[in-house]
mmCIF file of C-alpha atoms and ligand atoms in Angstrom:
data_model
loop_
_atom_site.group_PDB
_atom_site.id
_atom_site.type_symbol
_atom_site.label_atom_id
_atom_site.label_comp_id
_atom_site.label_asym_id
_atom_site.label_seq_id
_atom_site.Cartn_x
_atom_site.Cartn_y
_atom_site.Cartn_z
ATOM 1 C CA MET A 1 137.212 121.174 90.349
ATOM 2 C CA SER A 2 136.957 119.511 93.752
ATOM 3 C CA ALA A 3 136.127 115.824 94.202
ATOM 4 C CA LEU A 4 133.133 114.618 96.180
ATOM 5 C CA VAL A 5 134.652 112.365 98.823
ATOM 6 C CA ASP A 6 132.836 110.895 101.802
ATOM 7 C CA GLN A 7 134.103 110.318 105.333
ATOM 8 C CA PHE A 8 135.464 106.873 104.371
ATOM 9 C CA GLY A 9 137.424 108.183 101.391
ATOM 10 C CA ARG A 10 134.991 106.938 98.749
ATOM 11 C CA THR A 11 134.801 109.226 95.723
ATOM 12 C CA ILE A 12 131.202 109.941 94.782
ATOM 13 C CA GLU A 13 130.694 110.586 91.086
ATOM 14 C CA TYR A 14 127.363 108.929 90.413
ATOM 15 C CA LEU A 15 123.889 110.358 91.127
ATOM 16 C CA ARG A 16 120.654 108.416 90.741
ATOM 17 C CA ILE A 17 117.767 110.807 90.248
ATOM 18 C CA SER A 18 114.220 109.704 90.993
ATOM 19 C CA VAL A 19 111.896 111.818 88.862
ATOM 20 C CA THR A 20 108.652 110.393 90.230
ATOM 21 C CA ASP A 21 107.525 108.111 93.040
ATOM 22 C CA LYS A 22 104.669 106.768 90.909
ATOM 23 C CA CYS A 23 104.757 103.651 88.761
ATOM 24 C CA ASN A 24 102.554 102.006 86.142
ATOM 25 C CA PHE A 25 103.468 98.575 87.575
ATOM 26 C CA ARG A 26 102.714 97.182 91.006
ATOM 27 C CA CYS A 27 105.522 94.630 91.253
ATOM 28 C CA ARG A 28 104.739 92.421 94.180
ATOM 29 C CA TYR A 29 108.162 92.899 95.775
ATOM 30 C CA CYS A 30 108.138 96.675 95.333
ATOM 31 C CA MET A 31 104.776 98.416 95.596
ATOM 32 C CA PRO A 32 101.416 97.593 97.212
ATOM 33 C CA LEU A 33 98.541 96.987 94.826
ATOM 34 C CA GLU A 34 96.728 100.117 96.009
ATOM 35 C CA GLY A 35 99.845 102.244 95.467
ATOM 36 C CA LEU A 36 101.508 104.418 98.099
ATOM 37 C CA PRO A 37 100.712 107.844 99.529
ATOM 38 C CA TRP A 38 102.069 109.787 96.542
ATOM 39 C CA LEU A 39 104.132 112.921 96.975
ATOM 40 C CA PRO A 40 102.247 116.192 96.472
ATOM 41 C CA LYS A 41 103.082 117.676 93.070
ATOM 42 C CA ALA A 42 104.422 120.880 94.626
ATOM 43 C CA ASP A 43 107.039 118.853 96.510
ATOM 44 C CA ILE A 44 108.430 117.212 93.386
ATOM 45 C CA LEU A 45 111.432 118.881 91.833
ATOM 46 C CA THR A 46 110.805 120.448 88.441
ATOM 47 C CA TYR A 47 113.140 119.551 85.585
ATOM 48 C CA GLU A 48 114.694 123.011 85.919
ATOM 49 C CA GLU A 49 115.370 122.344 89.602
ATOM 50 C CA ILE A 50 116.899 118.950 88.853
ATOM 51 C CA ARG A 51 119.108 120.631 86.241
ATOM 52 C CA GLU A 52 120.268 123.083 88.905
ATOM 53 C CA VAL A 53 121.130 120.289 91.356
ATOM 54 C CA VAL A 54 123.058 118.425 88.648
ATOM 55 C CA SER A 55 124.897 121.590 87.575
ATOM 56 C CA GLN A 56 125.990 122.371 91.129
ATOM 57 C CA LEU A 57 127.047 118.774 91.838
ATOM 58 C CA ALA A 58 128.879 118.562 88.516
ATOM 59 C CA VAL A 59 131.108 121.420 89.612
ATOM 60 C CA MET A 60 131.888 119.335 92.701
ATOM 61 C CA GLY A 61 132.869 116.215 90.719
ATOM 62 C CA LEU A 62 129.676 114.450 89.623
ATOM 63 C CA LYS A 63 130.151 112.612 86.318
ATOM 64 C CA ARG A 64 127.418 110.025 85.868
ATOM 65 C CA ILE A 65 123.640 110.232 86.114
ATOM 66 C CA ARG A 66 120.926 107.603 86.231
ATOM 67 C CA ILE A 67 117.303 108.655 85.854
ATOM 68 C CA THR A 68 114.997 106.374 87.804
ATOM 69 C CA GLY A 69 111.818 106.322 89.899
ATOM 70 C CA GLY A 70 109.105 105.062 90.478
ATOM 71 C CA GLU A 71 108.823 104.632 86.746
ATOM 72 C CA PRO A 72 110.561 107.588 85.106
ATOM 73 C CA THR A 73 108.950 107.194 81.686
ATOM 74 C CA ILE A 74 105.510 108.010 83.068
ATOM 75 C CA ARG A 75 106.587 111.547 83.911
ATOM 76 C CA PRO A 76 105.635 113.743 80.946
ATOM 77 C CA GLN A 77 108.345 115.166 78.661
ATOM 78 C CA LEU A 78 111.169 113.108 80.132
ATOM 79 C CA ALA A 79 113.268 113.943 77.059
ATOM 80 C CA THR A 80 113.340 117.566 78.235
ATOM 81 C CA LEU A 81 115.154 116.537 81.405
ATOM 82 C CA VAL A 82 117.572 114.368 79.429
ATOM 83 C CA ARG A 83 118.372 117.377 77.212
ATOM 84 C CA PHE A 84 118.898 119.612 80.256
ATOM 85 C CA ILE A 85 121.334 117.131 81.811
ATOM 86 C CA ARG A 86 123.112 116.525 78.501
ATOM 87 C CA ASP A 87 123.881 120.235 78.399
ATOM 88 C CA VAL A 88 125.806 120.068 81.698
ATOM 89 C CA PRO A 89 129.378 119.797 80.400
ATOM 90 C CA ALA A 90 130.926 117.600 83.132
ATOM 91 C CA VAL A 91 128.292 114.878 82.817
ATOM 92 C CA GLU A 92 129.842 111.985 80.908
ATOM 93 C CA ASP A 93 127.123 109.361 81.087
ATOM 94 C CA ILE A 94 123.313 109.476 81.323
ATOM 95 C CA ALA A 95 121.462 106.208 81.902
ATOM 96 C CA LEU A 96 117.806 105.376 82.502
ATOM 97 C CA SER A 97 116.277 102.620 84.652
ATOM 98 C CA THR A 98 112.866 101.649 83.340
ATOM 99 C CA ASN A 99 110.366 98.835 83.388
ATOM 100 C CA GLY A 100 110.527 99.112 79.605
ATOM 101 C CA VAL A 101 106.788 99.373 78.945
ATOM 102 C CA LYS A 102 107.080 102.707 77.133
ATOM 103 C CA LEU A 103 110.480 102.142 75.550
ATOM 104 C CA PRO A 104 109.299 101.114 72.095
ATOM 105 C CA GLU A 105 107.472 104.470 71.948
ATOM 106 C CA LEU A 106 110.048 106.669 73.702
ATOM 107 C CA ALA A 107 113.488 105.223 72.880
ATOM 108 C CA PRO A 108 114.097 107.301 69.723
ATOM 109 C CA GLU A 109 113.240 110.654 71.331
ATOM 110 C CA LEU A 110 115.194 109.875 74.505
ATOM 111 C CA ALA A 111 118.230 108.917 72.422
ATOM 112 C CA ALA A 112 117.889 112.077 70.345
ATOM 113 C CA ALA A 113 117.770 114.124 73.562
ATOM 114 C CA GLY A 114 121.115 112.677 74.615
ATOM 115 C CA LEU A 115 120.335 109.601 76.711
ATOM 116 C CA ASP A 116 123.267 107.174 76.534
ATOM 117 C CA ARG A 117 121.801 103.875 77.650
ATOM 118 C CA VAL A 118 119.043 102.003 79.476
ATOM 119 C CA ASN A 119 118.589 99.325 82.105
ATOM 120 C CA ILE A 120 115.349 97.422 81.628
ATOM 121 C CA SER A 121 113.721 95.553 84.499
ATOM 122 C CA ALA A 122 112.315 92.242 83.300
ATOM 123 C CA ASP A 123 111.430 89.518 85.753
ATOM 124 C CA SER A 124 109.946 87.054 83.296
ATOM 125 C CA LEU A 125 109.880 86.264 79.598
ATOM 126 C CA GLN A 126 106.410 84.729 79.875
ATOM 127 C CA ALA A 127 103.457 87.033 79.206
ATOM 128 C CA GLU A 128 101.176 85.647 81.901
ATOM 129 C CA ARG A 129 103.877 85.617 84.495
ATOM 130 C CA ILE A 130 104.874 89.213 83.756
ATOM 131 C CA VAL A 131 101.307 90.229 84.581
ATOM 132 C CA ALA A 132 101.292 88.074 87.731
ATOM 133 C CA ILE A 133 104.482 89.734 89.032
ATOM 134 C CA ALA A 134 103.801 93.310 87.871
ATOM 135 C CA ARG A 135 100.070 93.031 88.651
ATOM 136 C CA ARG A 136 99.262 95.202 85.630
ATOM 137 C CA ASP A 137 98.614 94.000 82.107
ATOM 138 C CA LEU A 138 100.342 96.586 79.926
ATOM 139 C CA GLY A 139 101.492 94.268 77.171
ATOM 140 C CA PHE A 140 105.129 94.453 78.236
ATOM 141 C CA GLU A 141 107.486 92.401 76.067
ATOM 142 C CA PRO A 142 111.035 92.485 77.455
ATOM 143 C CA VAL A 143 112.797 91.339 74.297
ATOM 144 C CA ALA A 144 110.878 93.827 72.127
ATOM 145 C CA ALA A 145 111.738 96.627 74.582
ATOM 146 C CA ALA A 146 115.420 95.689 74.539
ATOM 147 C CA LEU A 147 115.446 95.517 70.741
ATOM 148 C CA ALA A 148 113.780 98.947 70.520
ATOM 149 C CA ALA A 149 116.381 100.418 72.862
ATOM 150 C CA GLU A 150 119.181 98.764 70.935
ATOM 151 C CA LYS A 151 117.836 100.088 67.643
ATOM 152 C CA ALA A 152 117.799 103.598 69.093
ATOM 153 C CA GLY A 153 121.452 103.203 70.097
ATOM 154 C CA LEU A 154 120.807 103.053 73.862
ATOM 155 C CA GLY A 155 123.453 100.427 74.623
ATOM 156 C CA PRO A 156 125.028 98.650 76.349
ATOM 157 C CA ILE A 157 121.598 97.222 77.168
ATOM 158 C CA LYS A 158 121.206 95.766 80.639
ATOM 159 C CA LEU A 159 118.277 93.578 81.664
ATOM 160 C CA ASN A 160 117.668 93.383 85.419
ATOM 161 C CA VAL A 161 115.945 90.271 86.734
ATOM 162 C CA VAL A 162 114.866 90.016 90.381
ATOM 163 C CA VAL A 163 115.020 86.298 91.119
ATOM 164 C CA MET A 164 112.314 84.877 93.365
ATOM 165 C CA ARG A 165 112.194 81.249 94.404
ATOM 166 C CA GLY A 166 109.002 79.579 93.274
ATOM 167 C CA VAL A 167 108.024 82.600 91.160
ATOM 168 C CA ASN A 168 110.540 83.027 88.320
ATOM 169 C CA ASP A 169 113.698 81.157 89.340
ATOM 170 C CA ASP A 170 112.919 78.518 86.705
ATOM 171 C CA GLU A 171 113.628 81.177 84.050
ATOM 172 C CA VAL A 172 117.242 82.009 84.885
ATOM 173 C CA VAL A 173 118.509 79.732 82.126
ATOM 174 C CA ASP A 174 116.123 81.279 79.570
ATOM 175 C CA PHE A 175 117.360 84.743 80.502
ATOM 176 C CA ALA A 176 120.996 83.601 80.385
ATOM 177 C CA ARG A 177 120.418 82.123 76.936
ATOM 178 C CA LEU A 178 119.564 85.612 75.618
ATOM 179 C CA THR A 179 123.208 86.589 76.098
ATOM 180 C CA LEU A 180 124.352 83.967 73.586
ATOM 181 C CA ASP A 181 122.947 85.871 70.607
ATOM 182 C CA HIS A 182 122.446 89.408 71.930
ATOM 183 C CA PRO A 183 125.177 91.750 73.216
ATOM 184 C CA TRP A 184 123.056 92.350 76.289
ATOM 185 C CA HIS A 185 124.013 92.164 79.931
ATOM 186 C CA VAL A 186 121.499 90.143 81.921
ATOM 187 C CA ARG A 187 121.832 90.850 85.628
ATOM 188 C CA PHE A 188 120.265 88.667 88.271
ATOM 189 C CA ILE A 189 119.404 90.596 91.420
ATOM 190 C CA GLU A 190 118.887 88.921 94.774
ATOM 191 C CA LEU A 191 115.410 89.745 96.042
ATOM 192 C CA MET A 192 115.545 92.204 98.923
ATOM 193 C CA PRO A 193 112.612 91.572 101.252
ATOM 194 C CA VAL A 194 112.284 95.279 102.134
ATOM 195 C CA GLY A 195 109.240 97.346 103.014
ATOM 196 C CA SER A 196 106.271 95.529 104.459
ATOM 197 C CA LEU A 197 105.247 93.650 101.372
ATOM 198 C CA GLU A 198 103.802 90.226 101.741
ATOM 199 C CA PRO A 199 104.341 87.505 100.905
ATOM 200 C CA MET A 200 108.033 88.295 100.312
ATOM 201 C CA THR A 201 109.995 86.042 102.590
ATOM 202 C CA GLU A 202 113.655 85.245 102.962
ATOM 203 C CA GLU A 203 112.960 81.761 101.621
ATOM 204 C CA MET A 204 112.299 83.432 98.275
ATOM 205 C CA VAL A 205 115.831 84.856 98.078
ATOM 206 C CA VAL A 206 117.915 82.836 95.623
ATOM 207 C CA PRO A 207 121.636 83.335 96.330
ATOM 208 C CA SER A 208 123.561 84.344 93.229
ATOM 209 C CA GLU A 209 125.875 81.317 93.532
ATOM 210 C CA GLU A 210 122.827 79.125 93.001
ATOM 211 C CA VAL A 211 121.765 81.162 89.957
ATOM 212 C CA LEU A 212 125.215 80.841 88.400
ATOM 213 C CA SER A 213 125.488 77.132 89.059
ATOM 214 C CA ARG A 214 122.069 76.471 87.516
ATOM 215 C CA ILE A 215 123.185 78.361 84.402
ATOM 216 C CA GLN A 216 126.456 76.450 84.205
ATOM 217 C CA ASP A 217 124.665 73.111 84.578
ATOM 218 C CA ALA A 218 122.384 73.946 81.662
ATOM 219 C CA LEU A 219 124.553 76.008 79.323
ATOM 220 C CA GLY A 220 128.182 75.200 80.117
ATOM 221 C CA PRO A 221 131.054 76.949 81.873
ATOM 222 C CA LEU A 222 131.033 80.607 82.815
ATOM 223 C CA THR A 223 134.162 82.717 82.943
ATOM 224 C CA ARG A 224 134.568 85.951 84.866
ATOM 225 C CA THR A 225 134.620 89.031 82.642
ATOM 226 C CA ALA A 226 134.994 92.742 83.152
ATOM 227 C CA GLY A 227 131.383 93.330 82.034
ATOM 228 C CA PRO A 228 130.104 96.252 80.016
ATOM 229 C CA ALA A 229 132.495 99.078 79.307
ATOM 230 C CA ARG A 230 130.191 101.658 80.826
ATOM 231 C CA GLY A 231 128.349 101.835 84.089
ATOM 232 C CA ASN A 232 129.954 99.168 86.195
ATOM 233 C CA GLY A 233 128.265 99.210 89.552
ATOM 234 C CA PRO A 234 127.904 96.464 92.111
ATOM 235 C CA ALA A 235 127.435 93.612 89.599
ATOM 236 C CA ALA A 236 130.014 90.841 89.111
ATOM 237 C CA TYR A 237 130.030 89.656 85.499
ATOM 238 C CA HIS A 238 130.458 86.252 83.863
ATOM 239 C CA GLN A 239 130.240 85.023 80.297
ATOM 240 C CA LEU A 240 129.139 81.860 78.543
ATOM 241 C CA GLU A 241 131.532 80.519 75.947
ATOM 242 C CA GLY A 242 131.148 82.397 72.660
ATOM 243 C CA ALA A 243 128.366 84.613 74.068
ATOM 244 C CA ALA A 244 127.685 88.066 72.658
ATOM 245 C CA GLY A 245 126.650 89.440 76.045
ATOM 246 C CA SER A 246 127.322 88.744 79.691
ATOM 247 C CA ILE A 247 125.643 87.574 82.871
ATOM 248 C CA GLY A 248 125.872 89.669 86.003
ATOM 249 C CA VAL A 249 124.880 89.041 89.580
ATOM 250 C CA ILE A 250 123.960 91.696 92.108
ATOM 251 C CA THR A 251 124.121 90.347 95.613
ATOM 252 C CA PRO A 252 122.687 92.712 98.220
ATOM 253 C CA MET A 253 121.546 89.804 100.403
ATOM 254 C CA THR A 254 124.651 87.634 100.455
ATOM 255 C CA HIS A 255 127.550 90.082 100.102
ATOM 256 C CA THR A 256 128.219 93.723 100.732
ATOM 257 C CA TYR A 257 130.028 95.898 98.240
ATOM 258 C CA CYS A 258 129.634 99.146 100.128
ATOM 259 C CA GLY A 259 133.399 99.684 100.256
ATOM 260 C CA SER A 260 133.327 100.631 96.584
ATOM 261 C CA CYS A 261 130.037 102.556 96.714
ATOM 262 C CA ASN A 262 130.370 105.607 94.474
ATOM 263 C CA ARG A 263 126.763 106.800 94.467
ATOM 264 C CA VAL A 264 124.189 109.013 96.074
ATOM 265 C CA ARG A 265 120.492 109.395 95.293
ATOM 266 C CA LEU A 266 118.179 112.332 94.775
ATOM 267 C CA THR A 267 114.589 111.542 95.723
ATOM 268 C CA ALA A 268 111.728 112.947 93.664
ATOM 269 C CA ASP A 269 111.058 115.474 96.431
ATOM 270 C CA GLY A 270 114.622 116.705 96.488
ATOM 271 C CA ARG A 271 116.348 114.855 99.305
ATOM 272 C CA LEU A 272 119.880 113.655 98.890
ATOM 273 C CA ARG A 273 120.095 110.066 100.130
ATOM 274 C CA THR A 274 123.521 108.676 100.700
ATOM 275 C CA CYS A 275 122.467 105.044 101.106
ATOM 276 C CA LEU A 276 119.645 103.116 99.463
ATOM 277 C CA PHE A 277 118.795 101.669 102.869
ATOM 278 C CA GLY A 278 118.513 103.479 106.153
ATOM 279 C CA ASP A 279 117.433 107.063 106.663
ATOM 280 C CA HIS A 280 120.448 109.130 105.770
ATOM 281 C CA GLU A 281 118.889 112.051 103.893
ATOM 282 C CA VAL A 282 119.558 115.751 103.571
ATOM 283 C CA ASP A 283 116.951 118.091 102.093
ATOM 284 C CA LEU A 284 118.181 119.983 99.042
ATOM 285 C CA ARG A 285 114.806 121.316 97.908
ATOM 286 C CA GLY A 286 114.515 123.885 100.699
ATOM 287 C CA PRO A 287 117.939 125.453 100.093
ATOM 288 C CA LEU A 288 117.449 125.208 96.325
ATOM 289 C CA ARG A 289 114.130 127.051 96.420
ATOM 290 C CA ALA A 290 115.639 129.615 98.791
ATOM 291 C CA GLY A 291 118.394 130.267 96.255
ATOM 292 C CA MET A 292 121.144 129.006 98.565
ATOM 293 C CA PRO A 293 124.249 127.192 97.305
ATOM 294 C CA LEU A 294 123.927 123.420 97.722
ATOM 295 C CA ALA A 295 127.573 122.559 98.384
ATOM 296 C CA PRO A 296 127.419 122.789 102.204
ATOM 297 C CA PHE A 297 124.335 120.554 102.311
ATOM 298 C CA VAL A 298 125.932 118.038 99.976
ATOM 299 C CA ARG A 299 129.103 117.944 102.071
ATOM 300 C CA GLN A 300 127.018 117.436 105.207
ATOM 301 C CA ALA A 301 125.205 114.516 103.556
ATOM 302 C CA LEU A 302 128.480 112.906 102.534
ATOM 303 C CA ALA A 303 129.902 113.297 106.010
ATOM 304 C CA ASP A 304 127.018 111.121 107.205
ATOM 305 C CA LYS A 305 127.129 108.509 104.439
ATOM 306 C CA PRO A 306 127.125 105.158 106.252
ATOM 307 C CA GLN A 307 130.035 102.775 105.839
ATOM 308 C CA GLU A 308 127.719 99.853 105.035
ATOM 309 C CA HIS A 309 124.038 99.335 104.357
ATOM 310 C CA ALA A 310 122.014 97.680 107.086
ATOM 311 C CA LEU A 311 120.267 95.122 104.914
ATOM 312 C CA LEU A 312 122.302 92.141 106.024
ATOM 313 C CA THR A 313 121.578 92.867 109.674
ATOM 314 C CA HIS A 314 118.039 94.327 109.528
ATOM 315 C CA ARG A 315 116.538 91.959 107.009
ATOM 316 C CA VAL A 316 112.778 91.935 106.661
ATOM 317 C CA GLY A 317 110.669 94.956 107.525
ATOM 318 C CA GLY A 318 111.259 98.530 108.463
ATOM 319 C CA LEU A 319 112.995 99.719 105.343
ATOM 320 C CA ARG A 320 111.239 101.743 102.664
ATOM 321 C CA ALA A 321 110.308 100.243 99.327
ATOM 322 C CA LEU A 322 112.741 100.916 96.497
ATOM 323 C CA SER A 323 110.143 102.838 94.510
ATOM 324 C CA GLN A 324 110.123 105.444 97.265
ATOM 325 C CA VAL A 325 113.837 105.991 97.390
ATOM 326 C CA GLY A 326 114.793 105.746 93.742
ATOM 327 C CA GLY A 327 116.046 102.175 93.582
HETATM 328 N N1 SAM B 401 110.722 101.558 87.441
HETATM 329 C C1 SAM B 401 112.134 101.483 87.127
HETATM 330 C C2 SAM B 401 112.519 100.053 86.832
HETATM 331 O O1 SAM B 401 111.636 99.200 86.775
HETATM 332 O O2 SAM B 401 113.701 99.791 86.613
HETATM 333 C C3 SAM B 401 113.063 102.085 88.150
HETATM 334 C C4 SAM B 401 112.754 101.911 89.620
HETATM 335 S S1 SAM B 401 112.749 100.242 90.216
HETATM 336 C C5 SAM B 401 112.386 100.527 91.947
HETATM 337 C C6 SAM B 401 114.475 99.851 90.167
HETATM 338 C C7 SAM B 401 114.861 98.401 90.328
HETATM 339 O O3 SAM B 401 114.663 98.020 91.668
HETATM 340 C C8 SAM B 401 114.095 97.419 89.462
HETATM 341 O O4 SAM B 401 115.016 96.630 88.738
HETATM 342 C C9 SAM B 401 113.374 96.589 90.467
HETATM 343 O O5 SAM B 401 113.188 95.277 90.008
HETATM 344 C C10 SAM B 401 114.289 96.660 91.658
HETATM 345 N N2 SAM B 401 113.647 96.333 92.921
HETATM 346 C C11 SAM B 401 112.581 96.936 93.491
HETATM 347 N N3 SAM B 401 112.267 96.347 94.663
HETATM 348 C C12 SAM B 401 113.167 95.343 94.834
HETATM 349 C C13 SAM B 401 113.368 94.360 95.847
HETATM 350 N N4 SAM B 401 112.576 94.304 96.901
HETATM 351 N N5 SAM B 401 114.389 93.494 95.695
HETATM 352 C C14 SAM B 401 115.204 93.556 94.617
HETATM 353 N N6 SAM B 401 115.060 94.465 93.633
HETATM 354 C C15 SAM B 401 114.057 95.326 93.729
#
């Protein structure tokens, strides 16, 4: 078995698969209210095609999968894809990123199909505010979604909170408090003012140092911890004294962690993206549908994987929204 290594010596073992570009939310920092020009159905990889990509990459060293979107749970029969991927022997870990709306309904069948764990996006614990941020009233209850996932065995549970000044930054302590009693990992993400969404300005970015110091002021000292046993990505983890869970910060706006980047992304229409930001993509759908082996295309993509993302230099504008590239 050969390893997937890029031009800077980083070993790539983690693939994030976007299964749809559509979403049932319209989060103000992610997707315009009217939606986006959706991909034609014929361009979207079938579950069988995704299985083929995963199988070929697994032979090359892929070990961990995250299913994402758009909102992956709105694609019908998602459990079928989970089962397909579970049957690929080299895959050690299958995670799902979801806004959590459908988790109470779907968690048991996804777990039975072989899903290991979930990340739930939750930007507020207040019903009205959830609707104001997501711009859809779907009755989402973050704690209920996390409990449903936990009950189904989809742990360690991670809750991802995008912190926005003047919108939800007054809730960081409430989110942190959840980790006292629940073995959950609450991760605060610095808002990335990408795409052309208004009114997302740099003034709304809350640096993670500020988030951590607000939590310490309210709830006491934090100590650095290793974080959850599985799925450690770019987050740095801390723990409150005696807490069951941990608090993570993800800092795309104030730090880069590209030197340890171990991931690539598959867009819903079958392009391999080697960086969340920028335009480094190689089409896999064409070769796949032509019955060609994917290895040469994958190696070409890795040869072009950038050393660092451009977010710290480009800042606002120009970059595609995360829903389009499988954030
Ligand atoms: N729908 C799924 C979900 O909600 O987790 C998966 C896709 S969503 C694009 C993935 C993550 O990207 C979510 O946690 C979301 O909050 C985050 N995200 C999207 N746009 C962002 C932005 N501009 N800044 C920071 N995080 C963002």
